[in-house]
Amino acid sequence: MAKRTTSSESTSDSSNTPRPTRSRSAKKSDSITESINAQEVPVQADPVSQPPTETGPYSRFTDFDIHLFRSGKHQRLYEKFGSHVVEHNGVTGTYFAVWAPSARYVAVIGNFNGWDRGSHPMNVRWDSSGIWEIFVPHIGSGESYKYFIVHEGGRELEKGDPYAHFWEVPPRTASIVRDTYYEWQDGDWMANRKAKNALNAPVSVYEVHLGSWKRDPSDPERELSYGEIADALVPYVQDMGFTHVEFMPVMQYPYAPSWGYQITGYYAPSSRFGTPQDFMRLVERLHQAGIGVLLDWVPSHFPGDAHGLYEFDGSHLYEHPDPRKGYHPDWKSYIFNYGRPEVRSFLLSNALFWLDRCHADGLRVDAVASMLYLDYSRNAGEWEPNVFGGRENLDAISLFKEINEAVYLNYPDVQTIAEESTAFPGVSRPVFTGGLGFGMKWMMGWMNDTLRYFERDPAFRKFHQDELTFSTVYAFTENFMLPLSHDEVVYGKHSLVGKMPGDEWQRFANLRLLFSYMFTHSGTKLLFMGGEFGQTSEWKFDASLDWHLLEFAPHQGMSACVKALNNLYRTEPALFERNFTANGFEWIDTTDRENSVITYARKGENPADTLLIVLNMTPIPRGDYRIGVPSAGSYKEIFNSDARAFYGSGVQNEGTIGSEEQPWQGRQQSIRLNVPPLGAVILKISQ
C-alpha cells in the first residue's frame, strides 16, 4: 500500500471545528473536573451500575456478552455498543454504551443537552469491564452527540462514538444516532452469490473511489450522492462486463486526501455521500444487476484525530502502548493493539458488520504485510522481536486466522482478499493447514514485474522476457488476484497508458496488449477505474475521471477492448475454471526472445475449451508465424487486440487455421498465423 496522507498532516484540524452550542459547557469544564476530583459528581449516577433486574435500568449486555468481549471473541458488538433507540419502561429514548476503562467520568453531550458536560453522566458497569452506559429518554434518530471523557489523571477529551453508524459530514466530527434497518430487495443475488464468488468462477473487479469516479458535470467540485453514483455506476459496470466492484474505503474518514484509508468511524458508511441506508441501496442495486460488492477494510492503522480512536479514554486504549508496535512511521498513524482482547473483539465484529448489515460480498484487507511483520518499515533497533526471537507479529497472525475463520463460518459464500506484498507463506491457505485463511491474495510480484517489462522500449524487451515468465514459478502457491490498482497511478507513477513507451498508437496498443496478458494469465483480475478507457492523467482523488476522453477513437477502442476481454473471461471456462491450479496453464514457447513473442495455453475441465494465446511484444507484425498446438484440428481466432474496433491496425486471422503434421516446439502438430504488432491473439479449436 502506498503512503496516504494522514489527517494529522492537514493544515486545519477538523476535530477542533467550533460549535457555538458548546460555549456553555466549555465554561463549565473546569468546575466539572474540580467536582469530579472532589467526588462531588458521582462516577456512577444511578442503578445501572448495579446488576440489572426486570425493573432496573436498561442494558444491552448480558454476562455472556461481557465474557466474549473480554475474551476477544465477540462477533456482534455493534448490537451492544454505540447508540440504539429503544423503549424502556414504556418510554422511548436512546441507549448509549462506550468502552472507556481508564476514565473517571464519562458523559453524553449533544444538541439535546446543549453540549452540557454535566447533565448526562454515564454509569460504569459493576463488572470491571470498563463499559459505561446510560439510557436518555425522549431522544432518538438524528441526534448529534459525543462522549465527554475525563481520564483518571484529569485529562479531558471529547470523542465520537467508535460504534456509531452515522456521523456529521466532515469537517464536523460528531456522531449521529441512527440505526441500520433496511428492507433488502437483493434476495436472488444473496441466494445465488456462492457461484459468483467461488474460486472457480470468473472474478473481474472494477476498483472505485466514490469521491472521484464521477462528479456533477455542472459543478465539478460536488461529489455525487450514493444514489447518483448508483444511477451512473450500475449500468456502466454492467455494460463493461466486470463481475464485481471494489470500493476503496467507504467507512467514515475525516480527511479526504487519505483516500479513505485513515478511518475514524469503522461502523459507518461515509456521510459525505448520504446515509447508511443510501449506501445499502447502492449495494442492493449492484446486486440486482448481478454485480458483487467488495469493500476495502483497514484494520492496520487509524489516524490521531482528536475525536477518533487515538488515546480514546486518555490511555492507549485501541493502539498498542509501545510505539515500536503502536505507531506507523510511513503513514504517521497508530496501530491497533492486536493482543488486547477487547480490541480483537472490535475488529472481529467490524469485519462481520459489513458482511451482515451491508451485504458485502467480500473484504479486501489493506496493508496486510504491515501487520504481519514487527520490523515493517523499521530499522534495526526500532522493533522488538517476538517471544521466539522472530520478526512475525504473532498477535496479528492469530487475529487474521480468527477473523477469516469467523467470516467463512458465518458467510461461506464471500471472499476475503489480502493485500500482502511479501512471500509470507500460506496467506490464502486454510487455517487448518497452517495458513492465514484468506480466500485470495494480491499478486504484487506479477504487477511489479509486468509493469516494469511493459515500460521498457520494445527494442530491449528481448533481454527481459523472464520478467513475464517468472510469475508462473510461484503463481500457484497462493490463490492470486492480479491487481492494477490505484497505487500504480499516483505520486508521479503516471497513468497506465502514460507508462507505455512509443507514440500514441503504440502506447494504446501496448496497454491493450497488457490487458490481454492480464486477462489470460492465471488468477482473478482487478483494474482501477480509468484504466479501462485509457485515462491519460494520474488519478486525482478530488476530481472526476476524464470521461470526455471517450469522445476520441483511441479511448473508445480501449474501452471496447476491455469490454471484449471481460466478455471473453466470463464465457471461456479455460480462463477461470482452473485459475489457481497449475493444470490450468501451460507454456508453449518462451524461447523466441529475438522476436519477443511468447505463447501459452489456458485449460479448463474440458480439453475442448483449451485456448492458445500468442503475444507479440514488439511493433513489428509477424506473418506466417508458426506455433506448436496440443492437438490436430482447425483453430479459429476468437480475440485479437489489434482489431480496428479497438483502434488497432487490423492484422488479423480470417476464417479457420488448419493444423499441420509438422513437429514444432515439442508438439507433433503446428499452425501458422499472423501475429499483429504489439498485439495479442487468442485461438480456440473449432468444434
Tab-separated table of C-alpha atoms in Angstrom, residues 454 456-459 461 496-514 554 558 616-621 642 647-648 677-679:
chain	number	residue	atom	x	y	z
A	454	PHE	CA	5.868	-3.014	-20.392
A	456	ARG	CA	10.633	-0.847	-21.480
A	457	ASP	CA	11.284	0.142	-25.066
A	458	PRO	CA	10.177	-2.846	-27.205
A	459	ALA	CA	13.634	-2.960	-28.768
A	461	ARG	CA	12.298	-6.373	-24.230
A	496	LEU	CA	-1.316	3.121	-17.123
A	497	VAL	CA	-1.314	4.369	-20.709
A	498	GLY	CA	1.201	7.037	-19.680
A	499	LYS	CA	3.640	4.312	-18.589
A	500	MET	CA	3.669	2.761	-22.051
A	501	PRO	CA	6.506	3.644	-24.481
A	502	GLY	CA	6.198	4.918	-28.048
A	503	ASP	CA	3.875	7.265	-29.897
A	504	GLU	CA	0.155	7.480	-29.198
A	505	TRP	CA	-0.776	4.440	-31.282
A	506	GLN	CA	1.949	2.326	-29.670
A	507	ARG	CA	1.024	3.408	-26.144
A	508	PHE	CA	-2.566	2.324	-26.632
A	509	ALA	CA	-1.518	-0.894	-28.391
A	510	ASN	CA	0.838	-1.663	-25.520
A	511	LEU	CA	-1.926	-1.139	-22.970
A	512	ARG	CA	-4.339	-3.361	-24.900
A	513	LEU	CA	-1.586	-5.979	-25.005
A	514	LEU	CA	-1.006	-5.617	-21.244
A	554	PRO	CA	-8.088	5.624	-29.021
A	558	MET	CA	-9.536	0.800	-25.311
A	616	ASN	CA	3.890	-10.060	-29.747
A	617	MET	CA	5.763	-7.563	-27.574
A	618	THR	CA	7.209	-5.540	-30.464
A	619	PRO	CA	5.611	-3.159	-33.006
A	620	ILE	CA	6.717	-5.451	-35.880
A	621	PRO	CA	3.963	-7.723	-37.282
A	642	ASP	CA	-5.194	-5.308	-32.900
A	647	TYR	CA	-8.085	1.282	-32.582
A	648	GLY	CA	-5.689	-1.373	-33.863
A	677	PRO	CA	2.225	-5.627	-33.880
A	678	LEU	CA	2.096	-5.084	-30.122
A	679	GLY	CA	-0.828	-7.461	-30.233
